[in-house]
mmCIF file of C-alpha atoms in Angstrom:
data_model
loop_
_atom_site.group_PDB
_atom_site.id
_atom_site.type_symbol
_atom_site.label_atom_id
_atom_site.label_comp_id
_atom_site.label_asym_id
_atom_site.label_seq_id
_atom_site.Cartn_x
_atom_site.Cartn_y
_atom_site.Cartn_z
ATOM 1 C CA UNK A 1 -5.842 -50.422 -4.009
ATOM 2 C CA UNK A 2 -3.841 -49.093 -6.743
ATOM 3 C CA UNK A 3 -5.908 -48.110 -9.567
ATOM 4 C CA UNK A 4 -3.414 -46.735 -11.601
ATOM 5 C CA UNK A 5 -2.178 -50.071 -12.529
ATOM 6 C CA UNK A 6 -5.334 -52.061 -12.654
ATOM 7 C CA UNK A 7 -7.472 -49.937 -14.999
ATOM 8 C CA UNK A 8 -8.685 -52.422 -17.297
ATOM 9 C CA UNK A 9 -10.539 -54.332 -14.307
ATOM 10 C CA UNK A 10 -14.112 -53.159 -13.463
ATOM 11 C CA UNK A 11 -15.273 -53.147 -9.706
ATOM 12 C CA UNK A 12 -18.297 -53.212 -9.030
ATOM 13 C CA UNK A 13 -19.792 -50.146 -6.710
ATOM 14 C CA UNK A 14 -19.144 -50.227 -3.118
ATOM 15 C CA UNK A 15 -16.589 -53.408 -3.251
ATOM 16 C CA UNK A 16 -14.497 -53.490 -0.082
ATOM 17 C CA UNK A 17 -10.970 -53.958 -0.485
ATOM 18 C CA UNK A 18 -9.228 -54.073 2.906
ATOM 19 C CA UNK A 19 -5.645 -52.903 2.901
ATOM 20 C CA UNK A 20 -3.940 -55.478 5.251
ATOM 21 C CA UNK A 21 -1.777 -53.581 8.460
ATOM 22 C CA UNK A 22 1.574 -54.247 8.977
ATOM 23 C CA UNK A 23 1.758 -57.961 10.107
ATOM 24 C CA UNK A 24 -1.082 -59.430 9.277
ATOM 25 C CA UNK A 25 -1.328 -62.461 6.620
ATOM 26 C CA UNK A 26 -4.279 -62.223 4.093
ATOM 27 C CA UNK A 27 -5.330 -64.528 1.361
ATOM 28 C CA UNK A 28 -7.803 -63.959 -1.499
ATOM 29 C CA UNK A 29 -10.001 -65.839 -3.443
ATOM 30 C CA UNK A 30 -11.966 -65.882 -6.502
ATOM 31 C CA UNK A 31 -15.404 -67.316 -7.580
ATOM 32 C CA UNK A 32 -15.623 -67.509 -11.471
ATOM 33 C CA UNK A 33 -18.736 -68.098 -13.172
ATOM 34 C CA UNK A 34 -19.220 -69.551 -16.731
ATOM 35 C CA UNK A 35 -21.405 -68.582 -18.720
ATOM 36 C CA UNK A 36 -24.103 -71.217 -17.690
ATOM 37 C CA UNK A 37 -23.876 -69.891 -14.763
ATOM 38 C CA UNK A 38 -21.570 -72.947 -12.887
ATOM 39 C CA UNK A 39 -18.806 -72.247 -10.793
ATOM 40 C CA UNK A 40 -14.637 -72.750 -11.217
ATOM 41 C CA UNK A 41 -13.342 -75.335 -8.664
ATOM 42 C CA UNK A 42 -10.155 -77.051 -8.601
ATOM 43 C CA UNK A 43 -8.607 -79.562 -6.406
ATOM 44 C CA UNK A 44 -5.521 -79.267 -4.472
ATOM 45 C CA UNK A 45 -2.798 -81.989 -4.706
ATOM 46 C CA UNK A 46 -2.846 -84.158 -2.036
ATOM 47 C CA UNK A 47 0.770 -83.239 -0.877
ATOM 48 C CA UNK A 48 -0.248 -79.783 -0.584
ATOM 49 C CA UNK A 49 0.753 -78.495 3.226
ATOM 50 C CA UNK A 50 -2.710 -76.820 3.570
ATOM 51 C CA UNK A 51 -6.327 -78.641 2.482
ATOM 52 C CA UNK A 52 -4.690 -81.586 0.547
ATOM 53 C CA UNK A 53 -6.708 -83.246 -2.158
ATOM 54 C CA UNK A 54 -9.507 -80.910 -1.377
ATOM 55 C CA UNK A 55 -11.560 -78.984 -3.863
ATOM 56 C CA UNK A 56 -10.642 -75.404 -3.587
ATOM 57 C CA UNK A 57 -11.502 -71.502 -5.375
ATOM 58 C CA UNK A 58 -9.195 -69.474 -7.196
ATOM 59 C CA UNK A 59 -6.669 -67.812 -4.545
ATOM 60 C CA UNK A 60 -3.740 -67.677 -2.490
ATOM 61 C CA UNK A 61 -1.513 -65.208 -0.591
ATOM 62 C CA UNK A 62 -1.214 -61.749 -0.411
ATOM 63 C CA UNK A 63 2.447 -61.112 -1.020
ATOM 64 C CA UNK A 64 4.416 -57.957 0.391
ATOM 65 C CA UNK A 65 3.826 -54.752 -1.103
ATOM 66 C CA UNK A 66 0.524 -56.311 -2.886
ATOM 67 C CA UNK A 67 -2.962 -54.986 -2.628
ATOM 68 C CA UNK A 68 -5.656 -57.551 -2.459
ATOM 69 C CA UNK A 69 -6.675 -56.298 -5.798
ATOM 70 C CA UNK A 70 -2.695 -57.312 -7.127
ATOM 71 C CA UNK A 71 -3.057 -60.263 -5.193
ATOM 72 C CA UNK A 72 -6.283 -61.335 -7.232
ATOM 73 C CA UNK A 73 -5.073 -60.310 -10.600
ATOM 74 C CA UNK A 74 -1.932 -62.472 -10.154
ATOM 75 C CA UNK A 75 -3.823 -65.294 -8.806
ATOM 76 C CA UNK A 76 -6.209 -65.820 -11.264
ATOM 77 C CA UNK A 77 -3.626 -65.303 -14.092
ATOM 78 C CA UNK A 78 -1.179 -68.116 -12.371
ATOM 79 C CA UNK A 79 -3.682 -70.473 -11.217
ATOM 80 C CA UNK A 80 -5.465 -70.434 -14.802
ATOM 81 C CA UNK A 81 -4.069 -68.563 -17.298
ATOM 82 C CA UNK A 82 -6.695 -66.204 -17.122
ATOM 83 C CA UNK A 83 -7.632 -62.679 -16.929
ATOM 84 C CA UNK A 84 -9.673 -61.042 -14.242
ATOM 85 C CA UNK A 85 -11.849 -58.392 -15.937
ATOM 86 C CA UNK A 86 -14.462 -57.410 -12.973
ATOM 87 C CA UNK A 87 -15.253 -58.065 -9.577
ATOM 88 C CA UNK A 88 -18.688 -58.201 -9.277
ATOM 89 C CA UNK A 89 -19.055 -58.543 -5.278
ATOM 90 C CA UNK A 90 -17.323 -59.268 -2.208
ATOM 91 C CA UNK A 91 -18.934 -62.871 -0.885
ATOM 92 C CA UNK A 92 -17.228 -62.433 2.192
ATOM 93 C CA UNK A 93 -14.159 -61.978 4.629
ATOM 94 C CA UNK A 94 -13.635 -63.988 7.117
ATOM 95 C CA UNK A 95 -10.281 -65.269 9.215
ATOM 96 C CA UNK A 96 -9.098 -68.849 9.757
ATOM 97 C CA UNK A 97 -5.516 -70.882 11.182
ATOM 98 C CA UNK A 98 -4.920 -73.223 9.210
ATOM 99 C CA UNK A 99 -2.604 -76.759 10.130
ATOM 100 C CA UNK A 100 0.579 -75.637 8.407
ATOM 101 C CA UNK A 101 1.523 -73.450 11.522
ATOM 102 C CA UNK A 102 1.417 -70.484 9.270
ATOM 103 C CA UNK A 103 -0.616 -68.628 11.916
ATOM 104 C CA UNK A 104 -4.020 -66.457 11.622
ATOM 105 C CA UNK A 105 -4.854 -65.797 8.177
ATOM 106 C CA UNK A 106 -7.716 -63.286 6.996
ATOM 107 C CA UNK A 107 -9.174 -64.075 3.526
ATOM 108 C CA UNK A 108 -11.533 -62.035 1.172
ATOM 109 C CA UNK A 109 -13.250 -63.777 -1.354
ATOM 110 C CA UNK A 110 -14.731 -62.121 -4.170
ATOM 111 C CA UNK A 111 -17.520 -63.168 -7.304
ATOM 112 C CA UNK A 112 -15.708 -62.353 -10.563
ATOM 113 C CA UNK A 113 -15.265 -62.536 -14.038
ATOM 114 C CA UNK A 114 -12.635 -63.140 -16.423
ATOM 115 C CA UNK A 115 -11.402 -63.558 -19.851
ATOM 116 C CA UNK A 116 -9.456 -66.567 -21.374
ATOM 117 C CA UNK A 117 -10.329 -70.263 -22.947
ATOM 118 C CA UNK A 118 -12.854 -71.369 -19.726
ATOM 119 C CA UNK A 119 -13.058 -74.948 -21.201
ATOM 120 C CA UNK A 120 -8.450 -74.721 -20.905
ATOM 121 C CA UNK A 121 -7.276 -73.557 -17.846
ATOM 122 C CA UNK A 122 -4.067 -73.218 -17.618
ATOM 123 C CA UNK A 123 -3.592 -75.164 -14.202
ATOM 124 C CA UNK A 124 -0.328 -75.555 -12.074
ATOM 125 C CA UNK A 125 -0.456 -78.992 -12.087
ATOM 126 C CA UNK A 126 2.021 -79.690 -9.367
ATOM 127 C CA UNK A 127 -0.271 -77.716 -7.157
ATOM 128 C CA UNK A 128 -4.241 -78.961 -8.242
ATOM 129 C CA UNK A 129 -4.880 -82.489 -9.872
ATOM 130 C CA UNK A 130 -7.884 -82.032 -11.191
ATOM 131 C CA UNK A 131 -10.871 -78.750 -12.343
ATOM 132 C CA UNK A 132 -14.144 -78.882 -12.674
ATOM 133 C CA UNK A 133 -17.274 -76.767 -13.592
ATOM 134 C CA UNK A 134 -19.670 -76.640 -10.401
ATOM 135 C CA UNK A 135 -23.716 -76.091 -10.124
ATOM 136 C CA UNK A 136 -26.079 -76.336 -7.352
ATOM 137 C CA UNK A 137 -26.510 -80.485 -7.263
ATOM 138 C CA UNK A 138 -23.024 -80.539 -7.559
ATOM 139 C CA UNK A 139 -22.032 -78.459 -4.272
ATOM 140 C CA UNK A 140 -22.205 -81.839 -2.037
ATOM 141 C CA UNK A 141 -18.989 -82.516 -3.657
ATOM 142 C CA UNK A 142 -16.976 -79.368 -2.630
ATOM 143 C CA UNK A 143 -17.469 -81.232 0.880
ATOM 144 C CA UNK A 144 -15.228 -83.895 0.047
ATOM 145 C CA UNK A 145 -12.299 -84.578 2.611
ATOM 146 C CA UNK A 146 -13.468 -82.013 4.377
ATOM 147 C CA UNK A 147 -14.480 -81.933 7.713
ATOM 148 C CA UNK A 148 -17.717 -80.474 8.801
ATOM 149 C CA UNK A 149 -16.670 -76.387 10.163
ATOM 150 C CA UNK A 150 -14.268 -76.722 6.954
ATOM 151 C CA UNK A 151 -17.027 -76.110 4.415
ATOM 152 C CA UNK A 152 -15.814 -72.014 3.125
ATOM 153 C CA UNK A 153 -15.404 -72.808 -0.217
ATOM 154 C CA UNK A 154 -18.951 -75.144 -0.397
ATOM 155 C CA UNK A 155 -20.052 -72.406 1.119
ATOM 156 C CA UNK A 156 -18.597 -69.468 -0.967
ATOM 157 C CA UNK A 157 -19.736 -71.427 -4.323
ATOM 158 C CA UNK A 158 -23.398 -71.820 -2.981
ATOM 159 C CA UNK A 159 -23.329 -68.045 -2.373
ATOM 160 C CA UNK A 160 -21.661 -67.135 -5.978
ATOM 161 C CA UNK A 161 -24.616 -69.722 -7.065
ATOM 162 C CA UNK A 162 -27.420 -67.530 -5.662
ATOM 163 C CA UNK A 163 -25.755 -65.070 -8.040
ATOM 164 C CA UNK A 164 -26.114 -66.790 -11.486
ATOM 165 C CA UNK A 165 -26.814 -64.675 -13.980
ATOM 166 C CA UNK A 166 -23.627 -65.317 -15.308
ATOM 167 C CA UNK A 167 -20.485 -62.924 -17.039
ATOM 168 C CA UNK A 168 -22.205 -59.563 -17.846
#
């Protein structure tokens, strides 16, 4: 991780940030939290190659030369206009192939928090159709077109959910 340039951003003690080895693909993703404690979905356009018209976190790609800490920074800010400000905790890692033929991909996913307009994200719209604010009777829908062994990001927002005390 370089700190140097991401000294505004709090991280939480002991958060793992792998550095990915020559080769491999990574993605990352963020939870976000409101301050009622709901989490940040938004769903992907249905002629996306990967997960179309699916509900989805905060993420993406790690690009060449990027840490996973760039990575999230620039996702957040791209995907919504806003900016990260802490990662609270790693909810997980895990690796997945997707049906694009894009190969193994390993993805952290991190609980965080930002700052910006939460009620006006600043969505690419030719990537996500829709956003919405998710609690725990809501998670059900995070399953939609999705087929069961597909459930990470129900599964990442239940965890973030266990966590709701909300932007400290």
């Amino acid at each position: 991780m370089d700190a140097a340039r991401h000294t505004d951003i709090v991280l939480a003690n002991g958060i793992e940030m792998p550095a990915p080895a020559e080769g491999e693909q990574w993605t990352v993703g963020a939870v976000i939290l409101d301050q009622q404690g709901q989490a940040f979905a938004q769903k992907r356009s249905p002629d996306c190659r990967l997960f179309p018209d699916c509900w989805d976190i905060v993420g993406g790609h790690v690009e060449s030369g990027e840490t996973l800490l760039d990575a999230l920074v620039r996702e957040v800010r791209e995907e919504t206009g806003w900016r990260l400000r802490r990662i609270r905790r790693l909810l997980g890692i895990t690796s997945w192939t997707g049906d694009d033929g894009g190969g193994l991909r390993h993805e952290a996913d991190y609980l965080v928090e930002v700052d910006g307009d939460l009620n006006r994200p600043a969505l690419e719209w030719d990537k996500h159709t829709a956003y919405d604010w998710f609690g725990p009777q809501d998670l059900p829908r995070l399953k939609e077109n999705r087929v069961p062994g597909e459930f990470l990001v129900h599964d990442l927002v239940a965890a973030a959910l266990r966590d709701r005390k909300g932007p400290r």
